[in-house]
Amino acid sequence: MAERFETESRKLLGRLRDAMAGDDTGQMRLDKITHLIATSIGSEVCSIYLFRDEDTLELCATEGLNTEAVHQTRMRLGEGLVGKVARRRKVVNTANAPQEPGFRFMPETGEEIFSSFLGVPILRLGETLGVLVVQSKQSREFSTDEIYALEVVAMVLAEMAELGAFIGEGSAMKARHSQPTMLRGTVGQEGVAEGHIWLHEPRVVVTNPVADDPKREIERLNEAVEEMRSAVDKMLVTAAVDKEQAEILEAYRMFANSKGWMRRMEEDINSGLSAEAAVEKEQSLARARMGQATDSYLRERLSDLDDLSNRLLRILTGQGADTGAEMPENPILVARNIGPAELLDYGRKLKGVILEQGSVGSHAAIVARALAIPLIVHVERATLEALNGDHVMVDGEQGIMHLRPDEIVVNAFRDKMAMQAAANERYASIRKKKARTLCGTTVGMHMNAGLMADLPSLQGSGAEGVGLFRTELQFLIRNKMPKRSELSAFYARVLEAADTKRVVFRTLDIGSDKVLPYMKPNDEPNPALGWRAIRVGLDKPGVLRMQLQALIRAANGRQLTVMFPFVAQYEEYTQAKAEMEKAMERERRLGHALPSKVDIGAMLETPSLAFAPLKFFEEVGFLSIGGNDLKQFFFAADRENERVRRRYDTLNVSFLSFIERVVERCAQTDTPLSFCGEDAGRPIEALCLASIGLRDLSMRPSSIGPVKSLLRRSNLTEVRKVIMDARHRGDMNVRPAILEYLHRQI
Ligand code: PEP
Ligand code: MG
């Protein structure tokens, strides 16, 4: 790039910085900026358009157009050339604007005499804040250097907007982060909460976008890149990385060594940006491209680049994840993603969690459930929009986050919270009561658990016991395999907390979506149908044996209940049971106390087990229907795939008939049967399950109140009749009939 150009650019940025430094109002600053840019670039017009709301741009300052149009001229996203720049996040450069497709004539601006048009988006981290435009009478296309200069200026404007430099007059100039915003995502855990934002990784703030000494800035950049590069190299050498992690690190290394990336940042610095502003400029462009890339490989690489840029920014600004900021009252955690161990570290302090990524079945989601705090996942832009301390209302029923809510939202939301509190009070009043229906049937209410954090709920929820203890969570939240002694101490604490209540320990259920971070992942074409759960336990019995030993030792003479996951055929159960017997024998020989009684059961999660020989039903101690897996195999619909997951309803008559068949077979052999999938915690589903004969349900603790409350108000004989009638009519799904019946009851 020509040296003269770089010197000019640096001069312009220096002037912009000075223009920012005074005590001027936001409007005066904008006016000065447009004047400076127009003079420096030698164009007759320079205008700044900023977003007034999500999809309206407003002319906020101009040099060269009619000043009466300022704050009057508005266009929607995508409308006219300015709207086009904003929507596409791309430069529009034309010698003949009126001829350009999409051109919209705005008479109040007096722009008809200007033929050339150059518009660049004002981007910050891939988000469009506005559009910077220069126009001139002479019909010509702007040069690459001019475009570049304008992009650099736009970058500085974005940083200044971020710092609130344009706050003051005109509604469009309110700092972005002071406006109420509503963001939508997917419900991970129901519940509502009001609190203040706590960013897991606070955004890096660049306070010095302009720098005078490019040589020094390039040195700083090189030093930071070197520091980051050696950290990545070290990770590659020392960490016990698997193939996939190594590939990611290689991609990191590729960028860290990328000449193109470095060269662009050096050019940015030579044009007057500071090292951190240069990193952020390239990061913003990469994010904008990421939003448009359809190729998944390219998207992943751009996302690597994004992560790398964040690291670099942290090194350059010295802003670590821990900024020393104090956690606000009622913190609502906002993160791009978070691991289960990190979430557990925050523990019960948090009132809610919002993630940009994550998934409903993720382990962080399981932890959020254990902590009984609302969780919303897939909330795009949450980390961009939220600032530490911002007021926020989390609607975990609808999957909505109200950021900096206005008074109307606050009032409506507080009403909703009051209603929920009233419902919780009602549930608390029946906590000690049985789930006895109007027709005199009692349904056992148990809870699902897996973490220490779950245990206080044993008392609080009114659960009669733990119907499913997911032991894999202890394996998943660690970064190395737990030792037998650690496990046994943990199980003992669980049994002590449960006191006389029964705890059904499910042996390790890994594979499919549950991959242990320290175990080599299997390259399976279809992991949900692959080497998982008891299949792993039987093929490689080392861990299963260790776990059974830990359980026996934890019981220490007390009663012990063990359940094997994902048993698809009779032999798998007998083999697993034999492992338990062997473990007992071994412990006996070693002189350890044996449990007073051992109850061994299996999960029914594949349709095949429902048709196992009657002998299996006679032999098995108890069965628990794992509805989450069973449903995915019954309908052949991946439980993790949002697109197909919702397609099939639990109240579909085929599925209910199938469950009924299992109930009948268990009744024939007097085999105790329970249901521990998510559906057990949904009141209407639970009501139907009870009415077709299930007498024990296990669910998340927070669901016990609502389910029990509905059961206590229901007559199962009537509900069963509604189901039968719907079937006879040939309904595909009994839900409409049940809902209609329930409405009649109210
Ligand atoms: C199930 O499949 O229903 C179940 C309870 O097990 P998990 O959700 O842990 O696979
Ligand atoms: Mg399962």
mmCIF file of C-alpha atoms in Angstrom, residues 115-307:
data_model
loop_
_atom_site.group_PDB
_atom_site.id
_atom_site.type_symbol
_atom_site.label_atom_id
_atom_site.label_comp_id
_atom_site.label_asym_id
_atom_site.label_seq_id
_atom_site.Cartn_x
_atom_site.Cartn_y
_atom_site.Cartn_z
ATOM 1 C CA SER A 115 -23.575 10.503 -9.069
ATOM 2 C CA SER A 116 -20.837 8.421 -7.371
ATOM 3 C CA PHE A 117 -21.647 6.532 -4.208
ATOM 4 C CA LEU A 118 -19.439 4.569 -1.831
ATOM 5 C CA GLY A 119 -21.032 3.009 1.251
ATOM 6 C CA VAL A 120 -19.245 0.837 3.800
ATOM 7 C CA PRO A 121 -20.853 -0.908 6.751
ATOM 8 C CA ILE A 122 -19.906 0.229 10.260
ATOM 9 C CA LEU A 123 -19.229 -3.175 11.763
ATOM 10 C CA ARG A 124 -18.332 -4.269 15.234
ATOM 11 C CA LEU A 125 -17.641 -7.950 15.679
ATOM 12 C CA GLY A 126 -19.827 -8.864 12.760
ATOM 13 C CA GLU A 127 -22.683 -6.685 13.895
ATOM 14 C CA THR A 128 -23.768 -3.758 11.746
ATOM 15 C CA LEU A 129 -24.094 -0.501 13.661
ATOM 16 C CA GLY A 130 -24.673 1.731 10.656
ATOM 17 C CA VAL A 131 -23.374 2.838 7.281
ATOM 18 C CA LEU A 132 -20.736 5.388 6.326
ATOM 19 C CA VAL A 133 -21.270 6.971 2.911
ATOM 20 C CA VAL A 134 -19.271 9.290 0.668
ATOM 21 C CA GLN A 135 -20.698 10.732 -2.556
ATOM 22 C CA SER A 136 -19.438 12.996 -5.290
ATOM 23 C CA LYS A 137 -20.767 14.743 -8.362
ATOM 24 C CA GLN A 138 -18.125 13.427 -10.685
ATOM 25 C CA SER A 139 -19.123 10.043 -12.056
ATOM 26 C CA ARG A 140 -16.323 7.684 -11.035
ATOM 27 C CA GLU A 141 -15.784 4.547 -9.028
ATOM 28 C CA PHE A 142 -13.826 4.962 -5.813
ATOM 29 C CA SER A 143 -10.366 3.374 -5.704
ATOM 30 C CA THR A 144 -9.384 0.360 -3.594
ATOM 31 C CA ASP A 145 -7.330 2.671 -1.403
ATOM 32 C CA GLU A 146 -10.299 4.942 -0.819
ATOM 33 C CA ILE A 147 -12.532 2.004 0.067
ATOM 34 C CA TYR A 148 -9.927 0.715 2.449
ATOM 35 C CA ALA A 149 -9.521 4.142 4.056
ATOM 36 C CA LEU A 150 -13.251 4.353 4.610
ATOM 37 C CA GLU A 151 -13.319 0.862 6.140
ATOM 38 C CA VAL A 152 -10.606 1.828 8.593
ATOM 39 C CA VAL A 153 -12.549 4.959 9.530
ATOM 40 C CA ALA A 154 -15.715 2.876 9.917
ATOM 41 C CA MET A 155 -13.844 0.617 12.292
ATOM 42 C CA VAL A 156 -12.873 3.563 14.477
ATOM 43 C CA LEU A 157 -16.446 4.855 14.389
ATOM 44 C CA ALA A 158 -17.682 1.431 15.500
ATOM 45 C CA GLU A 159 -15.337 1.457 18.472
ATOM 46 C CA MET A 160 -16.385 4.971 19.358
ATOM 47 C CA ALA A 161 -20.059 4.019 19.142
ATOM 48 C CA GLU A 162 -19.291 1.071 21.384
ATOM 49 C CA LEU A 163 -17.786 3.407 23.950
ATOM 50 C CA GLY A 164 -20.901 5.535 23.827
ATOM 51 C CA ALA A 165 -19.214 8.487 22.099
ATOM 52 C CA PHE A 166 -22.403 9.380 20.257
ATOM 53 C CA ILE A 167 -24.753 9.355 23.188
ATOM 54 C CA GLY A 168 -26.656 12.520 23.569
ATOM 55 C CA GLU A 169 -29.077 13.839 21.066
ATOM 56 C CA GLY A 170 -31.315 12.121 18.592
ATOM 57 C CA SER A 171 -32.922 8.813 19.284
ATOM 58 C CA ALA A 172 -30.704 6.998 16.816
ATOM 59 C CA MET A 173 -27.638 7.956 18.740
ATOM 60 C CA LYS A 174 -28.474 6.321 21.997
ATOM 61 C CA ALA A 175 -25.676 3.916 22.784
ATOM 62 C CA ARG A 176 -26.659 0.515 21.488
ATOM 63 C CA HIS A 177 -26.291 -0.997 24.875
ATOM 64 C CA SER A 178 -28.805 1.243 26.514
ATOM 65 C CA GLN A 179 -31.806 0.147 24.479
ATOM 66 C CA PRO A 180 -34.285 -2.537 25.479
ATOM 67 C CA THR A 181 -33.720 -5.685 23.451
ATOM 68 C CA MET A 182 -35.564 -8.957 23.230
ATOM 69 C CA LEU A 183 -33.685 -12.059 22.134
ATOM 70 C CA ARG A 184 -35.160 -15.474 21.461
ATOM 71 C CA GLY A 185 -33.694 -18.929 21.926
ATOM 72 C CA THR A 186 -34.710 -22.465 22.812
ATOM 73 C CA VAL A 187 -35.896 -23.478 26.266
ATOM 74 C CA GLY A 188 -33.266 -25.588 28.065
ATOM 75 C CA GLN A 189 -34.905 -25.467 31.489
ATOM 76 C CA GLU A 190 -38.182 -23.811 32.345
ATOM 77 C CA GLY A 191 -38.566 -21.099 34.950
ATOM 78 C CA VAL A 192 -38.519 -17.326 35.137
ATOM 79 C CA ALA A 193 -35.929 -15.077 36.718
ATOM 80 C CA GLU A 194 -35.079 -11.420 37.061
ATOM 81 C CA GLY A 195 -31.529 -10.298 37.628
ATOM 82 C CA HIS A 196 -28.421 -8.682 36.214
ATOM 83 C CA ILE A 197 -26.070 -9.841 33.534
ATOM 84 C CA TRP A 198 -22.872 -11.595 34.474
ATOM 85 C CA LEU A 199 -20.723 -12.309 31.440
ATOM 86 C CA HIS A 200 -18.796 -15.540 31.701
ATOM 87 C CA GLU A 201 -16.133 -14.026 29.479
ATOM 88 C CA PRO A 202 -16.556 -10.273 29.477
ATOM 89 C CA ARG A 203 -16.196 -8.666 26.084
ATOM 90 C CA VAL A 204 -12.886 -7.024 25.387
ATOM 91 C CA VAL A 205 -13.212 -3.270 25.169
ATOM 92 C CA VAL A 206 -10.793 -1.458 22.889
ATOM 93 C CA THR A 207 -10.355 2.001 24.326
ATOM 94 C CA ASN A 208 -7.598 3.154 21.996
ATOM 95 C CA PRO A 209 -8.601 2.424 18.400
ATOM 96 C CA VAL A 210 -6.186 5.017 16.980
ATOM 97 C CA ALA A 211 -2.397 4.929 17.472
ATOM 98 C CA ASP A 212 0.400 7.277 16.400
ATOM 99 C CA ASP A 213 3.358 4.951 16.329
ATOM 100 C CA PRO A 214 2.728 2.132 13.809
ATOM 101 C CA LYS A 215 6.155 0.629 14.396
ATOM 102 C CA ARG A 216 5.464 0.158 18.071
ATOM 103 C CA GLU A 217 1.967 -1.197 17.359
ATOM 104 C CA ILE A 218 3.335 -3.783 14.906
ATOM 105 C CA GLU A 219 5.856 -4.836 17.541
ATOM 106 C CA ARG A 220 3.046 -5.230 20.063
ATOM 107 C CA LEU A 221 1.056 -7.267 17.587
ATOM 108 C CA ASN A 222 4.016 -9.517 16.808
ATOM 109 C CA GLU A 223 4.761 -10.049 20.476
ATOM 110 C CA ALA A 224 1.151 -10.971 21.172
ATOM 111 C CA VAL A 225 0.978 -13.334 18.194
ATOM 112 C CA GLU A 226 4.211 -14.950 19.332
ATOM 113 C CA GLU A 227 2.810 -15.456 22.832
ATOM 114 C CA MET A 228 -0.350 -16.971 21.452
ATOM 115 C CA ARG A 229 1.505 -19.133 18.933
ATOM 116 C CA SER A 230 3.745 -20.629 21.576
ATOM 117 C CA ALA A 231 0.724 -21.309 23.810
ATOM 118 C CA VAL A 232 -0.934 -23.228 20.962
ATOM 119 C CA ASP A 233 2.293 -25.091 20.171
ATOM 120 C CA LYS A 234 2.633 -26.031 23.813
ATOM 121 C CA MET A 235 -0.905 -27.371 23.853
ATOM 122 C CA LEU A 236 -0.133 -29.504 20.830
ATOM 123 C CA VAL A 237 2.975 -30.957 22.418
ATOM 124 C CA THR A 238 1.915 -31.431 26.000
ATOM 125 C CA ALA A 239 -1.817 -32.016 26.066
ATOM 126 C CA ALA A 240 -3.044 -35.530 25.554
ATOM 127 C CA VAL A 241 -5.006 -34.376 22.571
ATOM 128 C CA ASP A 242 -7.141 -36.686 20.516
ATOM 129 C CA LYS A 243 -7.359 -36.546 16.767
ATOM 130 C CA GLU A 244 -10.202 -34.081 16.670
ATOM 131 C CA GLN A 245 -8.659 -31.671 19.173
ATOM 132 C CA ALA A 246 -5.362 -31.889 17.333
ATOM 133 C CA GLU A 247 -7.110 -30.905 14.119
ATOM 134 C CA ILE A 248 -8.608 -27.879 15.798
ATOM 135 C CA LEU A 249 -5.252 -26.878 17.216
ATOM 136 C CA GLU A 250 -3.676 -27.334 13.814
ATOM 137 C CA ALA A 251 -6.273 -24.991 12.382
ATOM 138 C CA TYR A 252 -5.343 -22.526 15.099
ATOM 139 C CA ARG A 253 -1.709 -22.863 14.236
ATOM 140 C CA MET A 254 -2.501 -22.367 10.594
ATOM 141 C CA PHE A 255 -4.075 -18.995 11.325
ATOM 142 C CA ALA A 256 -1.450 -18.012 13.850
ATOM 143 C CA ASN A 257 1.110 -18.505 11.086
ATOM 144 C CA SER A 258 -1.085 -17.116 8.355
ATOM 145 C CA LYS A 259 0.796 -14.490 6.398
ATOM 146 C CA GLY A 260 -2.386 -13.082 4.893
ATOM 147 C CA TRP A 261 -3.965 -12.455 8.268
ATOM 148 C CA MET A 262 -0.810 -10.848 9.662
ATOM 149 C CA ARG A 263 -0.293 -8.732 6.558
ATOM 150 C CA ARG A 264 -3.815 -7.353 6.682
ATOM 151 C CA MET A 265 -3.454 -6.428 10.331
ATOM 152 C CA GLU A 266 -0.125 -4.709 9.645
ATOM 153 C CA GLU A 267 -1.742 -2.697 6.876
ATOM 154 C CA ASP A 268 -4.508 -1.697 9.256
ATOM 155 C CA ILE A 269 -1.915 -0.528 11.759
ATOM 156 C CA ASN A 270 -0.012 1.398 9.109
ATOM 157 C CA SER A 271 -3.243 3.203 8.320
ATOM 158 C CA GLY A 272 -3.416 4.471 11.880
ATOM 159 C CA LEU A 273 -5.211 1.760 13.882
ATOM 160 C CA SER A 274 -3.866 0.427 17.150
ATOM 161 C CA ALA A 275 -2.855 -3.245 17.292
ATOM 162 C CA GLU A 276 -6.070 -4.246 19.080
ATOM 163 C CA ALA A 277 -8.262 -2.260 16.695
ATOM 164 C CA ALA A 278 -6.529 -4.013 13.777
ATOM 165 C CA VAL A 279 -7.250 -7.423 15.277
ATOM 166 C CA GLU A 280 -10.833 -6.439 15.842
ATOM 167 C CA LYS A 281 -11.257 -5.053 12.348
ATOM 168 C CA GLU A 282 -10.220 -8.367 10.815
ATOM 169 C CA GLN A 283 -12.319 -10.238 13.362
ATOM 170 C CA SER A 284 -15.360 -8.163 12.445
ATOM 171 C CA LEU A 285 -14.885 -8.889 8.769
ATOM 172 C CA ALA A 286 -14.470 -12.596 9.506
ATOM 173 C CA ARG A 287 -17.682 -12.581 11.552
ATOM 174 C CA ALA A 288 -19.561 -10.848 8.769
ATOM 175 C CA ARG A 289 -18.306 -13.515 6.364
ATOM 176 C CA MET A 290 -19.193 -16.221 8.842
ATOM 177 C CA GLY A 291 -22.787 -15.019 8.813
ATOM 178 C CA GLN A 292 -22.908 -15.474 5.070
ATOM 179 C CA ALA A 293 -20.820 -18.596 4.566
ATOM 180 C CA THR A 294 -22.915 -21.593 3.640
ATOM 181 C CA ASP A 295 -19.989 -24.005 3.474
ATOM 182 C CA SER A 296 -19.613 -25.667 6.855
ATOM 183 C CA TYR A 297 -15.832 -26.074 6.544
ATOM 184 C CA LEU A 298 -15.411 -22.379 5.867
ATOM 185 C CA ARG A 299 -17.725 -21.488 8.748
ATOM 186 C CA GLU A 300 -15.685 -23.614 11.115
ATOM 187 C CA ARG A 301 -12.428 -22.036 10.004
ATOM 188 C CA LEU A 302 -13.897 -18.567 10.416
ATOM 189 C CA SER A 303 -15.046 -19.549 13.861
ATOM 190 C CA ASP A 304 -11.492 -20.718 14.675
ATOM 191 C CA LEU A 305 -10.250 -17.353 13.504
ATOM 192 C CA ASP A 306 -12.810 -15.680 15.744
ATOM 193 C CA ASP A 307 -11.597 -17.612 18.791
#
